[in-house]
mmCIF file of N, CA and C in Angstrom:
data_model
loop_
_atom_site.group_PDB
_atom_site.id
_atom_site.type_symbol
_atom_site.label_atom_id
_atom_site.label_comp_id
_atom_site.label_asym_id
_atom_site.label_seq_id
_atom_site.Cartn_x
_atom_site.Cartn_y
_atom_site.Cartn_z
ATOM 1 N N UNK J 510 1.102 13.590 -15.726
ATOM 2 C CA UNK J 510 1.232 12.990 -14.412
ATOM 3 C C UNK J 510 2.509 12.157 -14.404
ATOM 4 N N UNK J 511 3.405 12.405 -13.774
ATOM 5 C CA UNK J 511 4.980 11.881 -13.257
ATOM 6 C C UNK J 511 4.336 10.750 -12.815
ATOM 7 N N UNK J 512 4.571 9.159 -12.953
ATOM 8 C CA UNK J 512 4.623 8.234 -11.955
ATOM 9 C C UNK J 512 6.091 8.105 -11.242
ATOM 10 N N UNK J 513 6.271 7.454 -10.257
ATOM 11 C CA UNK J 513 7.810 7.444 -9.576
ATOM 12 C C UNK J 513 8.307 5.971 -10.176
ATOM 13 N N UNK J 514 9.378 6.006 -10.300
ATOM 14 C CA UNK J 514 10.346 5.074 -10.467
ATOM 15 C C UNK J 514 10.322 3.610 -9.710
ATOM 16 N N UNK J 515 10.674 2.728 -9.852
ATOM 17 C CA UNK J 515 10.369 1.324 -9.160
ATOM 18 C C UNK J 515 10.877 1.341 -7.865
ATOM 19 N N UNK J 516 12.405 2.190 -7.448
ATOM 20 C CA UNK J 516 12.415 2.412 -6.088
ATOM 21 C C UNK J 516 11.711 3.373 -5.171
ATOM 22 N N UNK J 517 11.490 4.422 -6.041
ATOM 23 C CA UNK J 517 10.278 5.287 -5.166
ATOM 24 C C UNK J 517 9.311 4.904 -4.855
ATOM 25 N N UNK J 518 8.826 3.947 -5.507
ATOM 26 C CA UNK J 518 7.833 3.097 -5.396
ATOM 27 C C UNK J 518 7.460 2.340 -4.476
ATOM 28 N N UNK J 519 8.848 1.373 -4.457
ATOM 29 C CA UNK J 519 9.154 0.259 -3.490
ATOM 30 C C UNK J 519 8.899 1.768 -1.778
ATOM 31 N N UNK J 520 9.614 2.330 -2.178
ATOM 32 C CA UNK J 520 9.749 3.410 -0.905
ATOM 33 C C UNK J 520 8.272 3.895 -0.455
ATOM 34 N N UNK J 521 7.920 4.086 -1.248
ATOM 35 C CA UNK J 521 6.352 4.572 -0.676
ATOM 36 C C UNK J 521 4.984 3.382 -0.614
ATOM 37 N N UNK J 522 5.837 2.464 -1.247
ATOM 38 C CA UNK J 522 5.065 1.136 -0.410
ATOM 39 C C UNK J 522 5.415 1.302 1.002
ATOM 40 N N UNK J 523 6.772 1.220 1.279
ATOM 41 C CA UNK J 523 6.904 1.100 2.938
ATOM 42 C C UNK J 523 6.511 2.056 3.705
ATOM 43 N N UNK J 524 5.813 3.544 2.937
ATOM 44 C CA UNK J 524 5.080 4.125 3.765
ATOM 45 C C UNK J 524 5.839 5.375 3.466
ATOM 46 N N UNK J 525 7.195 5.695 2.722
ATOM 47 C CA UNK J 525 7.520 6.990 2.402
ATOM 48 C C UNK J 525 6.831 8.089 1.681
ATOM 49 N N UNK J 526 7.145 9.046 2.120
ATOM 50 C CA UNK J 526 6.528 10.364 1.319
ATOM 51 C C UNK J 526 7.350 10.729 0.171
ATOM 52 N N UNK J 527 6.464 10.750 -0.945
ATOM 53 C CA UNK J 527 7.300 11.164 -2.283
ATOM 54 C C UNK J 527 7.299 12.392 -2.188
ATOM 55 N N UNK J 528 8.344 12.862 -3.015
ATOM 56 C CA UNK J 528 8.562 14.442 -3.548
ATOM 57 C C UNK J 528 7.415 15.469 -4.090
ATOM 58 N N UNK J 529 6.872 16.465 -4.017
ATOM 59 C CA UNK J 529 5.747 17.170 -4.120
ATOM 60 C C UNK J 529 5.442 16.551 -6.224
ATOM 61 N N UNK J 530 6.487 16.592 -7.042
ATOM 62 C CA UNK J 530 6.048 16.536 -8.142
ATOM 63 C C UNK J 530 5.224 15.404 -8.304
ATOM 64 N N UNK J 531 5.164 14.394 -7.320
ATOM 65 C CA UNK J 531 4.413 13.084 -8.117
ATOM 66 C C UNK J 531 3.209 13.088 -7.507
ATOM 67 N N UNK J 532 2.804 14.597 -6.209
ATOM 68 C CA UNK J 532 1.518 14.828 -5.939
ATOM 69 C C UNK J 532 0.327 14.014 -6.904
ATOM 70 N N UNK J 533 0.188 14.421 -8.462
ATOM 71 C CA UNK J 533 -0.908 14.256 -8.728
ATOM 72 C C UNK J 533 -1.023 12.661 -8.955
ATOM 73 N N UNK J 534 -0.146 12.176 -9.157
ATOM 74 C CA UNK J 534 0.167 10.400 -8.974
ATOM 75 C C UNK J 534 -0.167 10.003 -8.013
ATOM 76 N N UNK J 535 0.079 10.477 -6.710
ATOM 77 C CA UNK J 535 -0.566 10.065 -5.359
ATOM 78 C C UNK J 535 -1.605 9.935 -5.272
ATOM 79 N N UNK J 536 -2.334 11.321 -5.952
ATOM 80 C CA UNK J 536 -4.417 11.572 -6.015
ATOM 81 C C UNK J 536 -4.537 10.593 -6.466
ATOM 82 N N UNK J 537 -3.852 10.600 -7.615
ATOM 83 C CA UNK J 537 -4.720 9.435 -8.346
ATOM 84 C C UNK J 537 -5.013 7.841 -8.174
ATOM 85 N N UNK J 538 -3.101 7.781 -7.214
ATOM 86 C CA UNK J 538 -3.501 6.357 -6.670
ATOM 87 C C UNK J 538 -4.011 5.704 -6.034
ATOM 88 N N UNK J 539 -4.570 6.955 -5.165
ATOM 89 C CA UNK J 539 -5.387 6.713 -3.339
ATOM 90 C C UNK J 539 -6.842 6.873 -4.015
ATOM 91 N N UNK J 540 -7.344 7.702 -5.122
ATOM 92 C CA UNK J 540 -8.759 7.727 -5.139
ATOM 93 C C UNK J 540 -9.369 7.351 -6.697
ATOM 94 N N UNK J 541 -8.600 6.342 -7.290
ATOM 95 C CA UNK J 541 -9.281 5.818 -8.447
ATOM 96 C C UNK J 541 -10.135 4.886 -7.856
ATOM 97 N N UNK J 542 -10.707 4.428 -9.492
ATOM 98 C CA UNK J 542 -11.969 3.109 -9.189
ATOM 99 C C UNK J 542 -10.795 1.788 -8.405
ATOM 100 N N UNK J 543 -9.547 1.440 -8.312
ATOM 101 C CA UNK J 543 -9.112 0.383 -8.605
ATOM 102 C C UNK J 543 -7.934 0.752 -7.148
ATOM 103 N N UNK J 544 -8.251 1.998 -6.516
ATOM 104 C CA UNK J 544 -7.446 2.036 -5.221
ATOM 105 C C UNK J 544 -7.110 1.229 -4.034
ATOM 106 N N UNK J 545 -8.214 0.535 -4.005
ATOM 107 C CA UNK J 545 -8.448 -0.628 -3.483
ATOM 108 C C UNK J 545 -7.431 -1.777 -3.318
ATOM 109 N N UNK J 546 -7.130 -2.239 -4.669
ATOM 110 C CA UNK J 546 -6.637 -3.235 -4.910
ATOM 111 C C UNK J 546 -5.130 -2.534 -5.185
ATOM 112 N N UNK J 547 -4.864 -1.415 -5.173
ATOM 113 C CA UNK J 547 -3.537 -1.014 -5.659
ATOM 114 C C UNK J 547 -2.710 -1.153 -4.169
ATOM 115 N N UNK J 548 -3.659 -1.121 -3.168
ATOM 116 C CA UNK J 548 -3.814 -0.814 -1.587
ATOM 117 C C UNK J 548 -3.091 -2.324 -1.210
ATOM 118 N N UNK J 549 -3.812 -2.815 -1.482
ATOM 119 C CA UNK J 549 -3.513 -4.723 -1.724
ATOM 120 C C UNK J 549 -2.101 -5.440 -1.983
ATOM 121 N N UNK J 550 -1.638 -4.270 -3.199
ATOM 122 C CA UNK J 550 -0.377 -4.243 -3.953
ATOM 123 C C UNK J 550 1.098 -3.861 -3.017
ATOM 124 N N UNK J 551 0.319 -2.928 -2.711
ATOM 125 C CA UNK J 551 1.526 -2.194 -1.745
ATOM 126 C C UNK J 551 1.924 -2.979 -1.018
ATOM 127 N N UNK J 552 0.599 -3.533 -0.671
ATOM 128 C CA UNK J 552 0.506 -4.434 1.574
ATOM 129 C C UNK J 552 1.489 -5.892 0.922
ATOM 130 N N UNK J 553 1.228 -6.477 -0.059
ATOM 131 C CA UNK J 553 2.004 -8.071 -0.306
ATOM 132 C C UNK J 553 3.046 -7.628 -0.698
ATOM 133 N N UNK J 554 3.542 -6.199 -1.232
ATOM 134 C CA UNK J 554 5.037 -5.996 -1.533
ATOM 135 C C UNK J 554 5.411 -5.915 0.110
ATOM 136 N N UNK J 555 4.605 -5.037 0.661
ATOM 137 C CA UNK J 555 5.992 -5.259 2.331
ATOM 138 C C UNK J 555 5.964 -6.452 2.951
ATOM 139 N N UNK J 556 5.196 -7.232 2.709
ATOM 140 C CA UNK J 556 5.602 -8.849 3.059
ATOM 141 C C UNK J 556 6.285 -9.570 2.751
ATOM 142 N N UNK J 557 6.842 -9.214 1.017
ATOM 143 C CA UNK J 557 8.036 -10.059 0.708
ATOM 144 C C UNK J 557 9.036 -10.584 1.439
ATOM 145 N N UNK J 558 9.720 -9.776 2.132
ATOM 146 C CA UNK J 558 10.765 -10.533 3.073
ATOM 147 C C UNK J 558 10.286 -11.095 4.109
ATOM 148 N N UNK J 559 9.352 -11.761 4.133
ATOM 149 C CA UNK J 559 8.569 -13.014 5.263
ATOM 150 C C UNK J 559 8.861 -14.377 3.993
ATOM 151 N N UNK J 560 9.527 -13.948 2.225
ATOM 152 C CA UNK J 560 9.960 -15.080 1.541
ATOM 153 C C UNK J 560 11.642 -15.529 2.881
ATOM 154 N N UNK J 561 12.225 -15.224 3.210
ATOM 155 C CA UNK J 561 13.461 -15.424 3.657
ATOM 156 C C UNK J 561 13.211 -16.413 4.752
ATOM 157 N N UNK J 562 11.909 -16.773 5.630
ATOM 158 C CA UNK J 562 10.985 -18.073 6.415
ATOM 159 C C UNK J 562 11.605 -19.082 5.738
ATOM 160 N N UNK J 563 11.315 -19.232 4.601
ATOM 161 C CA UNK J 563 11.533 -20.257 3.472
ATOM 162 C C UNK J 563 12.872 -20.861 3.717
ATOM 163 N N UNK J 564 13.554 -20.078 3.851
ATOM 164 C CA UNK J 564 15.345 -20.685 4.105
ATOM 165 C C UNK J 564 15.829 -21.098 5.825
ATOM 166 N N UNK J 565 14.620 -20.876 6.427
ATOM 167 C CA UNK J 565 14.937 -21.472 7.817
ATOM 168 C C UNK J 565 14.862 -23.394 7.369
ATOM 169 N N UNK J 566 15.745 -23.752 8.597
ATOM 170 C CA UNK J 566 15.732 -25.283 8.281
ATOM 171 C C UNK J 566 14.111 -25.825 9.126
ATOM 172 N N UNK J 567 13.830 -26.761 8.560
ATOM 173 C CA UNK J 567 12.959 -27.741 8.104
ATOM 174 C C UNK J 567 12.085 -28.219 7.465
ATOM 175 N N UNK J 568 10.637 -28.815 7.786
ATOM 176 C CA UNK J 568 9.818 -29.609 6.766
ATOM 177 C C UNK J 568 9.388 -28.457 6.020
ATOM 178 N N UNK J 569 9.050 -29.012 4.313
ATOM 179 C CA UNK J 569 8.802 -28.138 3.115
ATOM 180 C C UNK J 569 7.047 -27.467 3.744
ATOM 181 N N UNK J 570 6.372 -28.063 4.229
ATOM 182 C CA UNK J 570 5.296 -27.980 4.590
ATOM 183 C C UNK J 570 5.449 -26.332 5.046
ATOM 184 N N UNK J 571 6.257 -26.256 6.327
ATOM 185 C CA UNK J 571 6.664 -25.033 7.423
ATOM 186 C C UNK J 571 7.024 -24.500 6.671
ATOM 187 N N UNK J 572 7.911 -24.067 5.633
ATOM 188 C CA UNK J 572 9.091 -23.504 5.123
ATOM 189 C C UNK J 572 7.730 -22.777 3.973
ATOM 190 N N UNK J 573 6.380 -23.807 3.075
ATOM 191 C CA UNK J 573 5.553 -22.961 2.127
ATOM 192 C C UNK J 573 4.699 -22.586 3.473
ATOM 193 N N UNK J 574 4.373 -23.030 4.721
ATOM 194 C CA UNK J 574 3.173 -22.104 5.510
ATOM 195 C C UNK J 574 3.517 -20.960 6.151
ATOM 196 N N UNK J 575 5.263 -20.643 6.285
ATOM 197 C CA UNK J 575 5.011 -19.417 7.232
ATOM 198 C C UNK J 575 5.276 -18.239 6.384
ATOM 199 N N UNK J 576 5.436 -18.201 5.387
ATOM 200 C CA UNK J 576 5.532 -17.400 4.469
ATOM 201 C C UNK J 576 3.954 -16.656 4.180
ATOM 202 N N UNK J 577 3.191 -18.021 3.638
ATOM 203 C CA UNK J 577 1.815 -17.440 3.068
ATOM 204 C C UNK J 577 0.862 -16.950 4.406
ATOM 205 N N UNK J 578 1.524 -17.810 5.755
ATOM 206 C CA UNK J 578 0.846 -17.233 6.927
ATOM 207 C C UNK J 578 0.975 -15.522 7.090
ATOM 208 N N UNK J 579 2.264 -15.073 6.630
ATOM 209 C CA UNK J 579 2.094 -13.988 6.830
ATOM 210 C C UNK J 579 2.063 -12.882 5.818
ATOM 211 N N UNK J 580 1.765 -13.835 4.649
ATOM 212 C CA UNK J 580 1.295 -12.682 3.289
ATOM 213 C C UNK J 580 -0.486 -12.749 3.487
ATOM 214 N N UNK J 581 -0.809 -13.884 3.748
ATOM 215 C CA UNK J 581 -2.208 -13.765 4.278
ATOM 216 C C UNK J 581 -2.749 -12.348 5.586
ATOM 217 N N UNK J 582 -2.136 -12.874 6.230
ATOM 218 C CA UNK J 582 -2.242 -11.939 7.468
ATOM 219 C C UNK J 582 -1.978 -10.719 7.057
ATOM 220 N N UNK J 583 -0.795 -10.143 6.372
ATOM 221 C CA UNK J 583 -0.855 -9.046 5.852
ATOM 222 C C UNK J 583 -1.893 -8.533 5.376
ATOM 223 N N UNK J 584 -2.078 -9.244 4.098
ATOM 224 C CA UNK J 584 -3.451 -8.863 3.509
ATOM 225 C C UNK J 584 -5.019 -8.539 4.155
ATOM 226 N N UNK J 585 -5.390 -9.410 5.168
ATOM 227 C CA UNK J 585 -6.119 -9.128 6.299
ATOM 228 C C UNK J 585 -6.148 -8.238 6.659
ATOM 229 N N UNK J 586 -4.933 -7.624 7.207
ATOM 230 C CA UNK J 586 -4.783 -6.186 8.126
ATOM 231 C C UNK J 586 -4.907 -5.334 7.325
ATOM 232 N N UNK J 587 -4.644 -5.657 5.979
ATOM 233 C CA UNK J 587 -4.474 -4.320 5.036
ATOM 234 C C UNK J 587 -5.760 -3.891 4.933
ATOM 235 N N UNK J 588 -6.722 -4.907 4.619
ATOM 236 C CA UNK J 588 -8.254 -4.944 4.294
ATOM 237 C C UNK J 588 -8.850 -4.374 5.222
ATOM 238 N N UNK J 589 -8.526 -4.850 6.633
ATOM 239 C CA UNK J 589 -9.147 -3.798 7.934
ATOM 240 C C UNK J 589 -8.612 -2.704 7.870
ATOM 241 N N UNK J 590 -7.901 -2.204 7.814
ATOM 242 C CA UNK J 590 -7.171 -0.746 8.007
ATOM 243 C C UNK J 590 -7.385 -0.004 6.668
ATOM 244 N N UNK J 591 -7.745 -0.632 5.557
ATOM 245 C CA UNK J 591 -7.271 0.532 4.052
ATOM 246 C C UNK J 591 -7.935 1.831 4.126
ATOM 247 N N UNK J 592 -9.214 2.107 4.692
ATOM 248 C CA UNK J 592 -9.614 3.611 4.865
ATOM 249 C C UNK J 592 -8.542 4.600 5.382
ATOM 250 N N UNK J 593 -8.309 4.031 6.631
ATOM 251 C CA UNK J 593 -7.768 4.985 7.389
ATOM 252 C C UNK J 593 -6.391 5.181 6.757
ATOM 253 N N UNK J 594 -5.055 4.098 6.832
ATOM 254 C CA UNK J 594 -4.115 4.132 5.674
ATOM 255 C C UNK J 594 -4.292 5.342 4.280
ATOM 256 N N UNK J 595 -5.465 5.122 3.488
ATOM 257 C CA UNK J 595 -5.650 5.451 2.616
ATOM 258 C C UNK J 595 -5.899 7.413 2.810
ATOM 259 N N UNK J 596 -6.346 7.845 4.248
ATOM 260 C CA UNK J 596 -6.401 8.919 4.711
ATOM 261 C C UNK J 596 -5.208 9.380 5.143
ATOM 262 N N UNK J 597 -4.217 8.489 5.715
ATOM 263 C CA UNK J 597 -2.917 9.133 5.941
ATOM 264 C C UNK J 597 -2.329 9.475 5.171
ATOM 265 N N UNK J 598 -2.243 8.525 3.797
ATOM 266 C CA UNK J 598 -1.517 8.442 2.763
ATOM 267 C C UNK J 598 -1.838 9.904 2.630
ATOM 268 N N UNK J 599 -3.093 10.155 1.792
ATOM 269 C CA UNK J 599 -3.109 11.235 1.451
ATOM 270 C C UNK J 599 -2.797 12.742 2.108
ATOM 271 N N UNK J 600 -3.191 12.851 3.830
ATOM 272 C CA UNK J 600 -3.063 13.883 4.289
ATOM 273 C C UNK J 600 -1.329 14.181 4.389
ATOM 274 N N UNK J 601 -0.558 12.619 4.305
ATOM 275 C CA UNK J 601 0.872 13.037 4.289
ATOM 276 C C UNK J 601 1.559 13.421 2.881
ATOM 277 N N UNK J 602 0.878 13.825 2.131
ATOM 278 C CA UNK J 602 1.440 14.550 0.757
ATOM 279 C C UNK J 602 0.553 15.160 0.424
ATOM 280 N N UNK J 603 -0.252 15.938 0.940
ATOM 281 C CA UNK J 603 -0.939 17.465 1.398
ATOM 282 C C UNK J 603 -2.581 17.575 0.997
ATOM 283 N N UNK J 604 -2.729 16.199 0.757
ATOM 284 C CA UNK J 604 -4.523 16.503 0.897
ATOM 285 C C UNK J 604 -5.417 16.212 2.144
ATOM 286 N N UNK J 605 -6.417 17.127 1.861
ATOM 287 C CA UNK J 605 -7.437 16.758 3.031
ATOM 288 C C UNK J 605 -8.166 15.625 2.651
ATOM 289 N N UNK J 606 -8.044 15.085 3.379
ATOM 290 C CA UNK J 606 -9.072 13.600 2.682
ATOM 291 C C UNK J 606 -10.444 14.028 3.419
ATOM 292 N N UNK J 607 -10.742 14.411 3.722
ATOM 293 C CA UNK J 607 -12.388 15.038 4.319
ATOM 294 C C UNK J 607 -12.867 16.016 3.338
ATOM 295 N N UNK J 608 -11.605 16.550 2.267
ATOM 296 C CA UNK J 608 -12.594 17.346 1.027
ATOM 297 C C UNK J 608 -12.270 16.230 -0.187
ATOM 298 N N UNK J 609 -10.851 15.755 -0.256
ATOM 299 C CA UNK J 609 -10.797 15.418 -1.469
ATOM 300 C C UNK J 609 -11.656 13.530 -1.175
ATOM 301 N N UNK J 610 -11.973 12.896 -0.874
ATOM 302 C CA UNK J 610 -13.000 11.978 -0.496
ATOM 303 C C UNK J 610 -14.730 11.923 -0.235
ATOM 304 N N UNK J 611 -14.936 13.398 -0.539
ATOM 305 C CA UNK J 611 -16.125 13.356 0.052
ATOM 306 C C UNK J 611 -17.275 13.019 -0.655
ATOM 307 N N UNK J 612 -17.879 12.510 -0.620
ATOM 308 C CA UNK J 612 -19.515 12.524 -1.431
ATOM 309 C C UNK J 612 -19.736 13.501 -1.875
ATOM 310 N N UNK J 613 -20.310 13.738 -3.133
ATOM 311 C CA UNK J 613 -20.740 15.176 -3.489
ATOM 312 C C UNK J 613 -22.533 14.490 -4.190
ATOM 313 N N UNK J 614 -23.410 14.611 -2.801
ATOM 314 C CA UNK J 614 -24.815 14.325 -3.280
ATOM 315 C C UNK J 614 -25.600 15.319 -3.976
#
């Protein structure tokens, strides 16, 4: 299993489609025990540049709250949305997430 490189990475945090070879890296990242939280990973990397708040002028207070206001909030949305996300992800680098997700009772 190919993992991608730290900028492919960074890239498919923001929602890019990797190259067909790192397919089975994708399966694996959208449907392990720990997808969840890898989900988590992605969402506070695209918030980083809400650090650049920090360098607006004034009180230290504003400058640490609007930052974590919106790594919080991120995280929130990520938590409401990760199913569906987690279905795009996959159907946009060629799985069905209605077979490869399914219960098998």
């Amino acid at each position: 299993m190919t993992r991608p490189g730290v900028l492919r990475w960074i890239a498919y945090a923001f929602g890019a489609r990797l190259p067909v070879r790192y397919a089975p890296w994708v399966l694996h990242d959208l449907t392990c025990r720990t997808w969840f939280l890898r989900h988590l990973a992605r969402s506070a990397v695209q918030a980083t540049p809400a650090a650049f708040l920090a360098l607006l002028p004034g009180p230290v207070w504003l400058k640490l709250a609007l930052p974590l206001f919106v790594l919080v909030s991120t995280l929130f949305m990520a938590t409401l949305f990760s199913p569906m996300v987690r279905e795009k992800r996959l159907y946009q680098h060629g799985y069905l997430p209605e077979v490869v997700l399914r219960d098998d009772d």
